[in-house]
Structure formats: structure tokens, C-alpha cells
Amino acid sequence: MTTTSKAEFLKYDRTLGVAAMEFRGFYYPVDAAVRGDGRIYGLSRSHEGDPRGVRVCMLDLESEYYGVFGSIGEGDGQFTWAASIAIDKDDKVYVGDEYLERISIFDADGNFLDKWGTPGTESGQINGPCGLAFDSDDHLYMSDHRNNRIQKFTRDGQYISDFGSEGSGDGEFDLPWGLTVSPGGDVYVADWRNDRIQRFTPDGDFVSKHGESGDGDGQFNRPSSVAVDGEGYMYVADWGNERVQILDPDGGFVMKLRGEATVSPWAQQFLDANLDESRLRANSNLRTAENIRGDSEHELSSHIEHIFWAPVSVKLDGAGRLYVVDRNRHRIQVYARA
Amino acid sequence: MSTSDIALIAHLMRRAGFGATRAELEAYAVDGYEATVDRLLDSAAEDDVPMDMLYRYHPDHSGMIGTGGVTAYWLYRMVNSKRPLQEKVALFWHGIFATGYSKLTQGRVLMDQIDMFRRQGMGDVRTLLVELSRDPSMILWLDNHDNHKTAINENFGRELLELFSMGVGNYSEDDIKEAARAFTGWTIGNAGYMERRAQNDSLWPYGRLNLHFEYRPEDHDDGEKSFLGETGKLTGEDIVEIICRQPATARFMSRHMYSFFVADEPPVTQWPYSEPRDPAAIEILSRAYFESGYDVGEMLRVMFNSDFFKSRDSWYEKVKSPAELVSGVLRLTGELNKPDPKLQGAASEMSTMGQSLLNPPSVEGWHAGVEWIDTGNLVERINFASERFSDVNQPGIKAMIGKSMADAGGVASPERLVQSCLDQLGAIEVSEPTRAVLLAHAENLKSSSGGHENAVGEMLRLVASTPEFQKG
């Protein structure tokens, strides 16, 4: 157990990325993976109206840019509904596509290597691979969400096992989304439409569940992703509540984040080159908004730039930094342990 | 239930919704016509669109960049909502209070305006006009952020009177100026930055920022004003209140309602010079306007239950707008009832047919009626419907074929084939010349080798090209 006080558990560190429909930047990013040496792979889903945006953008914590790979389509190395990304021990990059129902594999520089996946409901077949995570043996756990189960594969797509079924009981799922393998090997799943996190042994035996529907502390509204650190703390993308929550290893509430993005180096370069906008921006109040329609956090997030809007994925790096993929704001917010 | 009951409810659903399948019509008919009207108008009915699902699979439905996502979102609602009149009314007001992406370069604020029409569009006109005057997209669209105490901008005040409430000939130029004075200080937050971002089509650094209304008392002219014969320190709300009291407003709203739901009127610009098609109907609606306290829902109830609405003279007289046609076809085929990458492509079909929702050609909206159809658009309309009806794997088509085969016992006469297909597509009644063409084709299909399933598919596609299907 940590001795850090709850109020100081995490603090804002920096923001990465900029909204960009192609090349450097993100466009509706949905997931990210952080390699051991710190290289970050940000997966942009984009949308059907703008195929340029679909890609993986490579960068690091210092905003050094290493290029992009992937594009929209059904060919090798292409995605239609890019949904998830993970890295194995050999630094190969795996991307799940929840429309084409397949996993595409790339080398560390983004060169296409292989693909696997068969649509369907039988064991080993997939229907919506929206969460990917490797265990210490380099076996791949997959949130096979429209089949309401978690499947386990070898790296080359050989089926090993699965667990879970549709429902709201222990060990059941309602359209699960992100998942993670803790340093201890347990599997944590963001059970999206059941508004909870479920924990399982590596073999899929139910261990515990955390959270319930709501917007109070420790409650969730459609959680989309979970990360777990070496101490067992859970970091949850509370997507529908537009926030991130941290729970202690027993599920007790620790703190919540609403987002506090600043201007990233890439964003600053844009503002420096567009002084007409940046001067007007400097004289604007972008921290508050009154007279907005309704009282939803979703609507509030559409007005205020620095807070999360659809925080969809959370990932931890080896130093304990938390990377929050801020989907509708096309960026990643980074937090660090105090 | 009688065939005439079904046919009348089919007419209602074409006008108050986007059409209905035969099975849906039979369910409505059990309750009866007036109960169906009440159900359509029920503002307390729960919104049944799963926003969490849409936002999960379609990030662009949050609507900050481009119109594609928000148009697809609206199409999803038109196709799947169990409250079709709510969507139809939003479409009605969008055509009158036309606000467009071309100047705003942001979808979200337009989507918020449509949500306001959904929420307030069947309520009282006073609240609707006040909300419209505070609507950030309208403020930017008609430059009210440039309407200052020291230098008025008449744009919004002029259109409020000319296009949104009374019509030309019922007010003076001085009334426009006084209305503009009353709306000084009604602006948006960070107006300069937001206007520049819109002009630059800027999504940097982190996507669009939604707009919000801001009242700036120091920029509001609180002096005495005279408007339509009333004098005082009038505010924007007072201007709307005075507008709502005018008989011209009642007639203007009634004529719009008649033109959208009953039968085409000429474009608004011609109204000062042309009598309404049915003056008695306008009088009935105007009376409902005042007796209900300017309540749109009550006006609609009176209209849908009126003889002039039910009259067969108005059936199949209105050309479906592209939004009505596309939504109606997709409701029949039963597709796109869940998140799907094809949703945005389907929405773009409306643009191809001449109606880019959220981006009308001007502040006057679209010129509807027969202007929806020119040579190119007609081909697009027929091709779209025909192609969708060709996909026998769609659940709605499968159901129609199954029902038709059950009705026919597997082998249908040409007459039964034609009637069955017209029924399945929403109890459509056709003219004798149209029926003769359909029957001739059905005769030819008897000798084809495709069997009954193929014959039904062929007939559905042919019906899609008839005037009765293209109209509503």
C-alpha cells in the first residue's frame, strides 16, 4: 500500500498531440500503447467522412515525432473501425479492428507483418476486438465485446481459452470495452454497459467487481478502459461521466480527474504560426461556459477545452505515468504519481 | 379494422412521420386514428435513442467537425426513433429557421439547435422564438454578435420579422431597427475568437469549441423603443411577446404548418402576393394558435384531426423531401438500426438528392415541393430506393417478402402481387394508370424464372419509382 495522501496521488504532467486529420497528431484517437522505452503509439479511428484521419501516430513523451502508419480500408495494414492497440515483448504492434474483425500486426516502425481473425461466435472467432492486452507470457487477451466474452490467443492468433457470457451477474458482461493484465497477472475488464470493473484470475475465474451505475465517487457511467499498477490501484476511464477515477486495490475511491490539458508543443507550434487566432485566444475565457444546454457533462465538455471529452483509454508506463486518451479533443493527457 | 382506417393512418404517418410498415399501421389502427395522433404528440414519451451506443461507435456524432457526423446522427434518429413526429417537427423548424454550416463551420452547435427544436418545437412559439434568439448558431449565422448598443446590426431583427414570424408587409423598417436595438447585448461567449475560428475553419489546437449564449448588459440598449405600436424599454423577450400577439404571426405560422404537413404553398417570398391555397384551413390553425396560447402541439393536434388534413384531396400531393424519402426507405428496409459505418454514406444520399441537412442553401431554407425533383434528382431518388429494396438480406425486405408469400400462398396472381407489395410498403394507394403499369410488369414476372421472392423484389423496386411512392 502506498503512503501517499489521496489528494496528491496523481498530478497533471503534460499534454501530447494536436488535432490533425493526417500525419502528425490525432483525429478521434481511441487507444494508445506505450513501449518499454517510452515510444507512444496513438491509434486514431477518425470517421467515415474523413478517411485521412485513420492511422497510428508514433511519438514520445517529449513530443518527438516518429511518423505514422496505417490507413482506412480493408487491405493489409488498413483499418475500418480501428479500436484497440497493444505491443508484445518483441515490440510488434497489434491493432484490433471491430468492423473487419481482425488483428493486424506491424513491426516497431509500422511496417505491416501479418493479420489474423475470423468473424463469428464460435471459440476463437471474434466479434468486436475492442480491447487488447498481453500477459507476461505474451499471450493476448482480447475483449471480444459483441460476443460478451474475453478470449485468450497466442500472438499468431491461435485460440487458447475464453471466459464470460452476456449478462449482469458475476463473470458476465454487457458489451465490455477495454481490458488490462495487471503486473500480477489478473485480468481487469471495463464492463461497459454494466457500469463496473470486473477482475479475474489469469484463467478467467471471477475475483471481484467494483463500481455501480451513477456519477458519484466510485460510481461509473459506461467505463471504457482500466489500467492497474503494481500496487493494485485501478485507473478507470469513466467515459460517460467524462472523467478518470482512481480506486484503491479494494475498490475504494481515491480520487477523480476531470482533465486539465495545456497547450502541447505541437499545439503551440500551430498557435505560433497563426497569430490572428492566438491573439484572440489569449483574450478569451476558455475555462468556463455559462448558458449551455442541459446539464450533461458531455455537453459541458464540448464547450470547455481543457477538460476531458470522451476519455476513452487509460494506459500506464513503467514509471507510473498515466496516459489518458482524450478522444473528442484529439490528444493525450499525461498524469504522474506525486 | 377497415382498409380505409389503415389508409388514413398511413397518410398520417407519411406526414407526421416518415411512413410506416404495414405491420406498424395495423398496430396503430387497433388504437384508432385520434389515439395515434395523441401518441405522436406525447411529449412525455421517453427518448428511445441509445446515445451511449452512438457515441461509442461514432465519435463524430458528437459533432464538432464537419456535418457528416451530425447529419448521420439525425438520420439515425429519423430512421429509428419511436417518436417520429418529434424528428419531423425538428425538420419543419430547420427549414424555417434555416441555419447553416457554411458560415459556422461547426456541427455541434447546429446539432444543439436541432436538439432545441426537438425539445421545444411542439411547445409554445414564444419560448421557441426566445430560445432561437439566444441560440448561439443563430447569433453567429445572422451576426447578432455584431449588434451593439452603439452600432446596431439589423440582420437578426430583420429575419426574425421577415422569415421567422410575420412575413413581409406586416411591419416597418423602423420596427426592424427597434427590434435590433432590443437584441443588442445578446451575443456569444468569446465572440471574436469564435468568429475567427469559424472564418478560418479552424479545428486547432484541440477540435472545435462549442458556442454558448452570453448576455452583456453593458452592450444592451435599454432605452425606450417603439415596436409594432407598443412603446417602452423593450427587451428581446418583449419583442418576441409582441410578435406572438400579432394576427400576422398566427397566419404566418399556420401557413408554414399547412405547407409542410398538408399541401405545398408557394415559396415564402410570394406569400404577400398570393392567397393561401386553403384560407379556411389557415383560419382554423390561426384560431388554434391563439386559443392554445401559441402552442404548436395543439395546432398540430387540430390540424391532424381536421377534415382538410384527412381529405383525400391532399393525399400523395406532397413530394417527399430527400430527408423524408431516405428515412422512409431505410425504415422500410429495417437497416441501419444500430451503429454502422454505412450510416454516414446513407446520410450523404440526402445531399446527392439536393438536401444537405444543417447546410441549407440560404437563410430561406430549401424551396420544397416539386422543386425537389429535377431530372437528375429524380434518377437519384429512384435509384436509391430501388437499390435498397434490391437487398433481400435486409430484415425489412425479408419480412415483406415473407408476408407477401404467406398472403399469396406461394403463388400470387399479378393483382395480388401488386396489391401485396403496395400494402407492405405502407398501404400505398395508386392511381389507375400507375396500377396498370404495375400489373403489366407483374404479368411479365409470371413467366420469369426467379420465383415469387424475385417477383416481390422486382415489384418493390418498381413501386419505388411511382409518383405515389415519391410523394407522400
Coordinates of C-alpha atoms in Angstrom, one line a residue, chain A residues 66-290:
Chain A
Y66 CA 8.4 9.3 -35.4
G67 CA 5.9 9.1 -38.2
V68 CA 2.5 7.4 -38.9
F69 CA 1.3 4.1 -40.4
G70 CA -2.0 2.6 -41.3
S71 CA -4.9 4.0 -43.3
I72 CA -8.6 3.4 -43.9
G73 CA -9.6 0.4 -46.0
E74 CA -9.8 -3.4 -46.0
G75 CA -6.3 -4.2 -47.4
D76 CA -3.3 -5.3 -45.5
G77 CA -2.3 -2.8 -42.9
Q78 CA -5.6 -0.9 -43.2
F79 CA -8.4 -0.4 -40.7
T80 CA -12.1 0.4 -40.9
W81 CA -13.1 0.7 -37.3
A82 CA -9.8 0.8 -35.5
A83 CA -10.5 0.1 -31.9
S84 CA -7.5 -1.2 -29.9
I85 CA -3.7 -1.4 -29.8
A86 CA -1.1 -3.4 -27.8
I87 CA 2.6 -4.2 -28.0
D88 CA 4.3 -7.6 -27.4
K89 CA 7.7 -8.3 -26.0
D90 CA 9.3 -8.1 -29.4
D91 CA 7.9 -4.6 -29.9
K92 CA 5.5 -5.8 -32.5
V93 CA 2.3 -3.7 -32.6
Y94 CA -1.2 -5.3 -32.7
V95 CA -4.2 -3.3 -33.8
G96 CA -7.8 -4.6 -33.4
D97 CA -10.5 -3.6 -35.9
E98 CA -14.0 -4.0 -34.6
Y99 CA -15.6 -3.8 -38.1
L100 CA -13.2 -6.1 -40.1
E101 CA -13.0 -8.4 -37.1
R102 CA -9.3 -8.9 -37.3
I103 CA -5.9 -8.2 -35.7
S104 CA -3.2 -6.5 -37.8
I105 CA 0.4 -6.9 -36.8
F106 CA 3.2 -4.3 -37.6
D107 CA 6.8 -4.1 -36.7
A108 CA 8.0 -1.3 -34.4
D109 CA 8.3 1.1 -37.3
G110 CA 4.8 0.4 -38.6
N111 CA 5.6 -2.0 -41.5
F112 CA 2.8 -4.5 -41.9
L113 CA 3.7 -8.1 -41.0
D114 CA 0.6 -10.2 -40.7
K115 CA -3.1 -10.3 -39.8
W116 CA -5.5 -12.9 -38.3
G117 CA -9.0 -13.2 -37.2
T118 CA -12.2 -14.9 -38.3
P119 CA -15.6 -13.3 -37.7
G120 CA -18.1 -15.3 -35.7
T121 CA -19.3 -16.5 -32.4
E122 CA -17.5 -19.9 -32.1
S123 CA -14.5 -20.2 -29.8
G124 CA -11.6 -18.5 -31.5
Q125 CA -13.8 -16.4 -33.7
I126 CA -14.2 -12.7 -32.9
N127 CA -16.9 -10.1 -33.0
G128 CA -15.6 -6.7 -32.0
P129 CA -12.0 -6.8 -30.7
C130 CA -12.1 -3.5 -28.8
G131 CA -9.6 -4.2 -26.1
L132 CA -6.1 -5.9 -26.3
A133 CA -3.6 -6.7 -23.6
F134 CA -0.6 -9.1 -23.4
D135 CA 0.3 -11.1 -20.3
S136 CA 3.8 -11.9 -19.2
D137 CA 3.9 -14.9 -21.5
D138 CA 3.0 -12.8 -24.5
H139 CA -0.5 -14.3 -24.7
L140 CA -3.1 -11.8 -25.9
Y141 CA -6.3 -11.2 -24.0
M142 CA -9.0 -9.7 -26.2
S143 CA -12.2 -8.0 -25.3
D144 CA -14.4 -9.8 -27.8
H145 CA -17.1 -7.4 -27.0
R146 CA -20.1 -8.2 -29.1
N147 CA -19.7 -11.8 -28.1
N148 CA -19.6 -10.6 -24.5
R149 CA -16.6 -12.6 -23.6
I150 CA -12.8 -12.3 -23.1
Q151 CA -10.7 -14.5 -25.3
K152 CA -7.1 -15.5 -25.0
F153 CA -4.9 -16.1 -28.0
T154 CA -1.3 -16.8 -28.9
R155 CA 0.4 -13.9 -30.7
D156 CA -0.3 -15.5 -34.0
G157 CA -4.0 -15.9 -33.3
Q158 CA -4.2 -19.5 -32.0
Y159 CA -7.2 -19.8 -29.7
I160 CA -6.3 -20.7 -26.1
S161 CA -9.4 -20.1 -23.9
D162 CA -12.2 -17.8 -23.2
F163 CA -14.5 -16.7 -20.3
G164 CA -17.6 -14.7 -19.8
S165 CA -21.1 -14.5 -21.4
E166 CA -23.8 -12.0 -21.8
G167 CA -25.5 -10.8 -18.6
S168 CA -25.0 -8.7 -15.5
G169 CA -24.1 -11.4 -13.0
D170 CA -20.6 -12.1 -11.7
G171 CA -18.4 -13.0 -14.6
E172 CA -20.9 -11.8 -17.2
F173 CA -20.6 -8.9 -19.5
D174 CA -22.6 -6.3 -21.3
L175 CA -20.5 -5.1 -24.2
P176 CA -17.1 -5.0 -22.4
W177 CA -14.6 -2.5 -23.8
G178 CA -11.0 -2.0 -22.6
L179 CA -9.1 -4.5 -20.5
T180 CA -5.7 -4.9 -18.9
V181 CA -3.5 -7.5 -17.4
S182 CA -2.1 -6.4 -14.0
P183 CA 1.5 -6.9 -13.1
G184 CA 0.3 -9.8 -11.0
G185 CA -1.4 -11.5 -14.0
D186 CA -5.0 -10.9 -13.2
V187 CA -7.3 -9.6 -15.9
Y188 CA -9.4 -6.4 -15.3
V189 CA -12.2 -5.7 -17.7
A190 CA -14.2 -2.4 -18.2
D191 CA -17.7 -4.0 -18.3
W192 CA -19.1 -1.1 -20.2
R193 CA -22.8 -1.3 -20.1
N194 CA -22.8 -2.9 -16.7
D195 CA -21.0 0.2 -15.3
R196 CA -18.4 -1.7 -13.4
I197 CA -14.9 -3.1 -13.4
Q198 CA -14.5 -6.9 -13.1
R199 CA -11.4 -8.7 -12.0
F200 CA -10.5 -12.3 -13.0
T201 CA -7.7 -14.7 -12.4
P202 CA -5.5 -15.4 -15.5
D203 CA -7.7 -18.5 -16.1
G204 CA -10.9 -16.4 -16.1
D205 CA -12.2 -17.1 -12.6
F206 CA -14.2 -14.2 -11.2
V207 CA -12.4 -12.4 -8.4
S208 CA -14.2 -9.2 -7.7
K209 CA -16.3 -6.4 -9.1
H210 CA -16.0 -2.7 -8.5
G211 CA -18.4 0.2 -9.1
E212 CA -22.1 0.7 -9.9
S213 CA -24.1 3.0 -12.1
G214 CA -24.0 6.6 -11.2
D215 CA -21.9 9.7 -11.1
G216 CA -20.9 9.7 -7.5
D217 CA -17.4 8.8 -6.2
G218 CA -16.7 5.2 -7.1
Q219 CA -19.7 5.0 -9.5
F220 CA -19.4 4.7 -13.2
N221 CA -21.2 5.7 -16.3
R222 CA -20.1 3.4 -19.1
P223 CA -16.4 2.8 -18.1
S224 CA -14.3 2.2 -21.2
S225 CA -10.9 1.3 -20.0
V226 CA -8.9 0.3 -16.9
A227 CA -5.2 0.2 -16.0
V228 CA -3.7 -1.4 -12.9
D229 CA -0.4 -0.5 -11.3
G230 CA 2.0 -2.7 -9.3
E231 CA 0.3 -1.8 -6.1
G232 CA -3.1 -2.8 -7.4
Y233 CA -4.6 0.7 -7.8
M234 CA -7.1 0.8 -10.6
Y235 CA -7.3 3.7 -13.0
V236 CA -10.6 3.8 -14.8
A237 CA -11.7 5.8 -17.8
D238 CA -15.2 6.8 -16.6
W239 CA -16.1 7.6 -20.2
G240 CA -19.8 8.6 -19.8
N241 CA -19.0 10.8 -16.7
E242 CA -16.2 12.4 -18.7
R243 CA -13.6 11.7 -16.0
V244 CA -11.0 9.3 -14.8
Q245 CA -11.3 7.7 -11.4
I246 CA -8.7 6.0 -9.3
L247 CA -9.7 3.2 -7.0
D248 CA -7.5 1.5 -4.4
P249 CA -6.8 -2.2 -4.6
D250 CA -10.0 -3.0 -2.7
G251 CA -12.1 -0.7 -4.9
G252 CA -12.2 2.2 -2.5
F253 CA -12.4 5.7 -4.1
V254 CA -9.1 7.5 -4.2
M255 CA -9.5 10.5 -6.5
K256 CA -11.1 11.6 -9.7
L257 CA -9.7 13.7 -12.6
R258 CA -11.7 15.9 -14.9
G259 CA -8.9 17.0 -17.1
E260 CA -6.5 20.0 -17.1
A261 CA -4.9 20.0 -20.5
T262 CA -2.5 22.6 -21.5
V263 CA -1.1 23.6 -24.9
S264 CA 1.1 20.8 -26.2
P265 CA 4.4 21.5 -28.1
W266 CA 2.7 20.6 -31.3
A267 CA -0.3 22.8 -30.5
Q268 CA 1.9 25.6 -29.5
Q269 CA 3.6 25.4 -32.9
F270 CA 0.3 25.9 -34.6
L271 CA -0.6 28.9 -32.4
D272 CA 2.9 30.5 -33.0
A273 CA 2.3 30.2 -36.8
N274 CA -1.3 31.6 -36.6
L275 CA -1.1 34.8 -34.7
D276 CA -4.5 36.1 -35.6
E277 CA -6.1 33.1 -33.8
S278 CA -3.6 33.0 -30.9
R279 CA -4.0 36.7 -30.1
L280 CA -7.8 36.4 -29.9
R281 CA -7.4 33.2 -28.0
A282 CA -5.2 34.9 -25.4
N283 CA -8.0 37.4 -24.7
S284 CA -10.7 34.7 -24.4
N285 CA -12.0 32.9 -21.3
L286 CA -11.8 29.3 -22.2
R287 CA -12.1 28.0 -18.7
T288 CA -15.8 28.4 -18.1
A289 CA -19.1 28.4 -20.1
E290 CA -22.5 29.5 -19.0

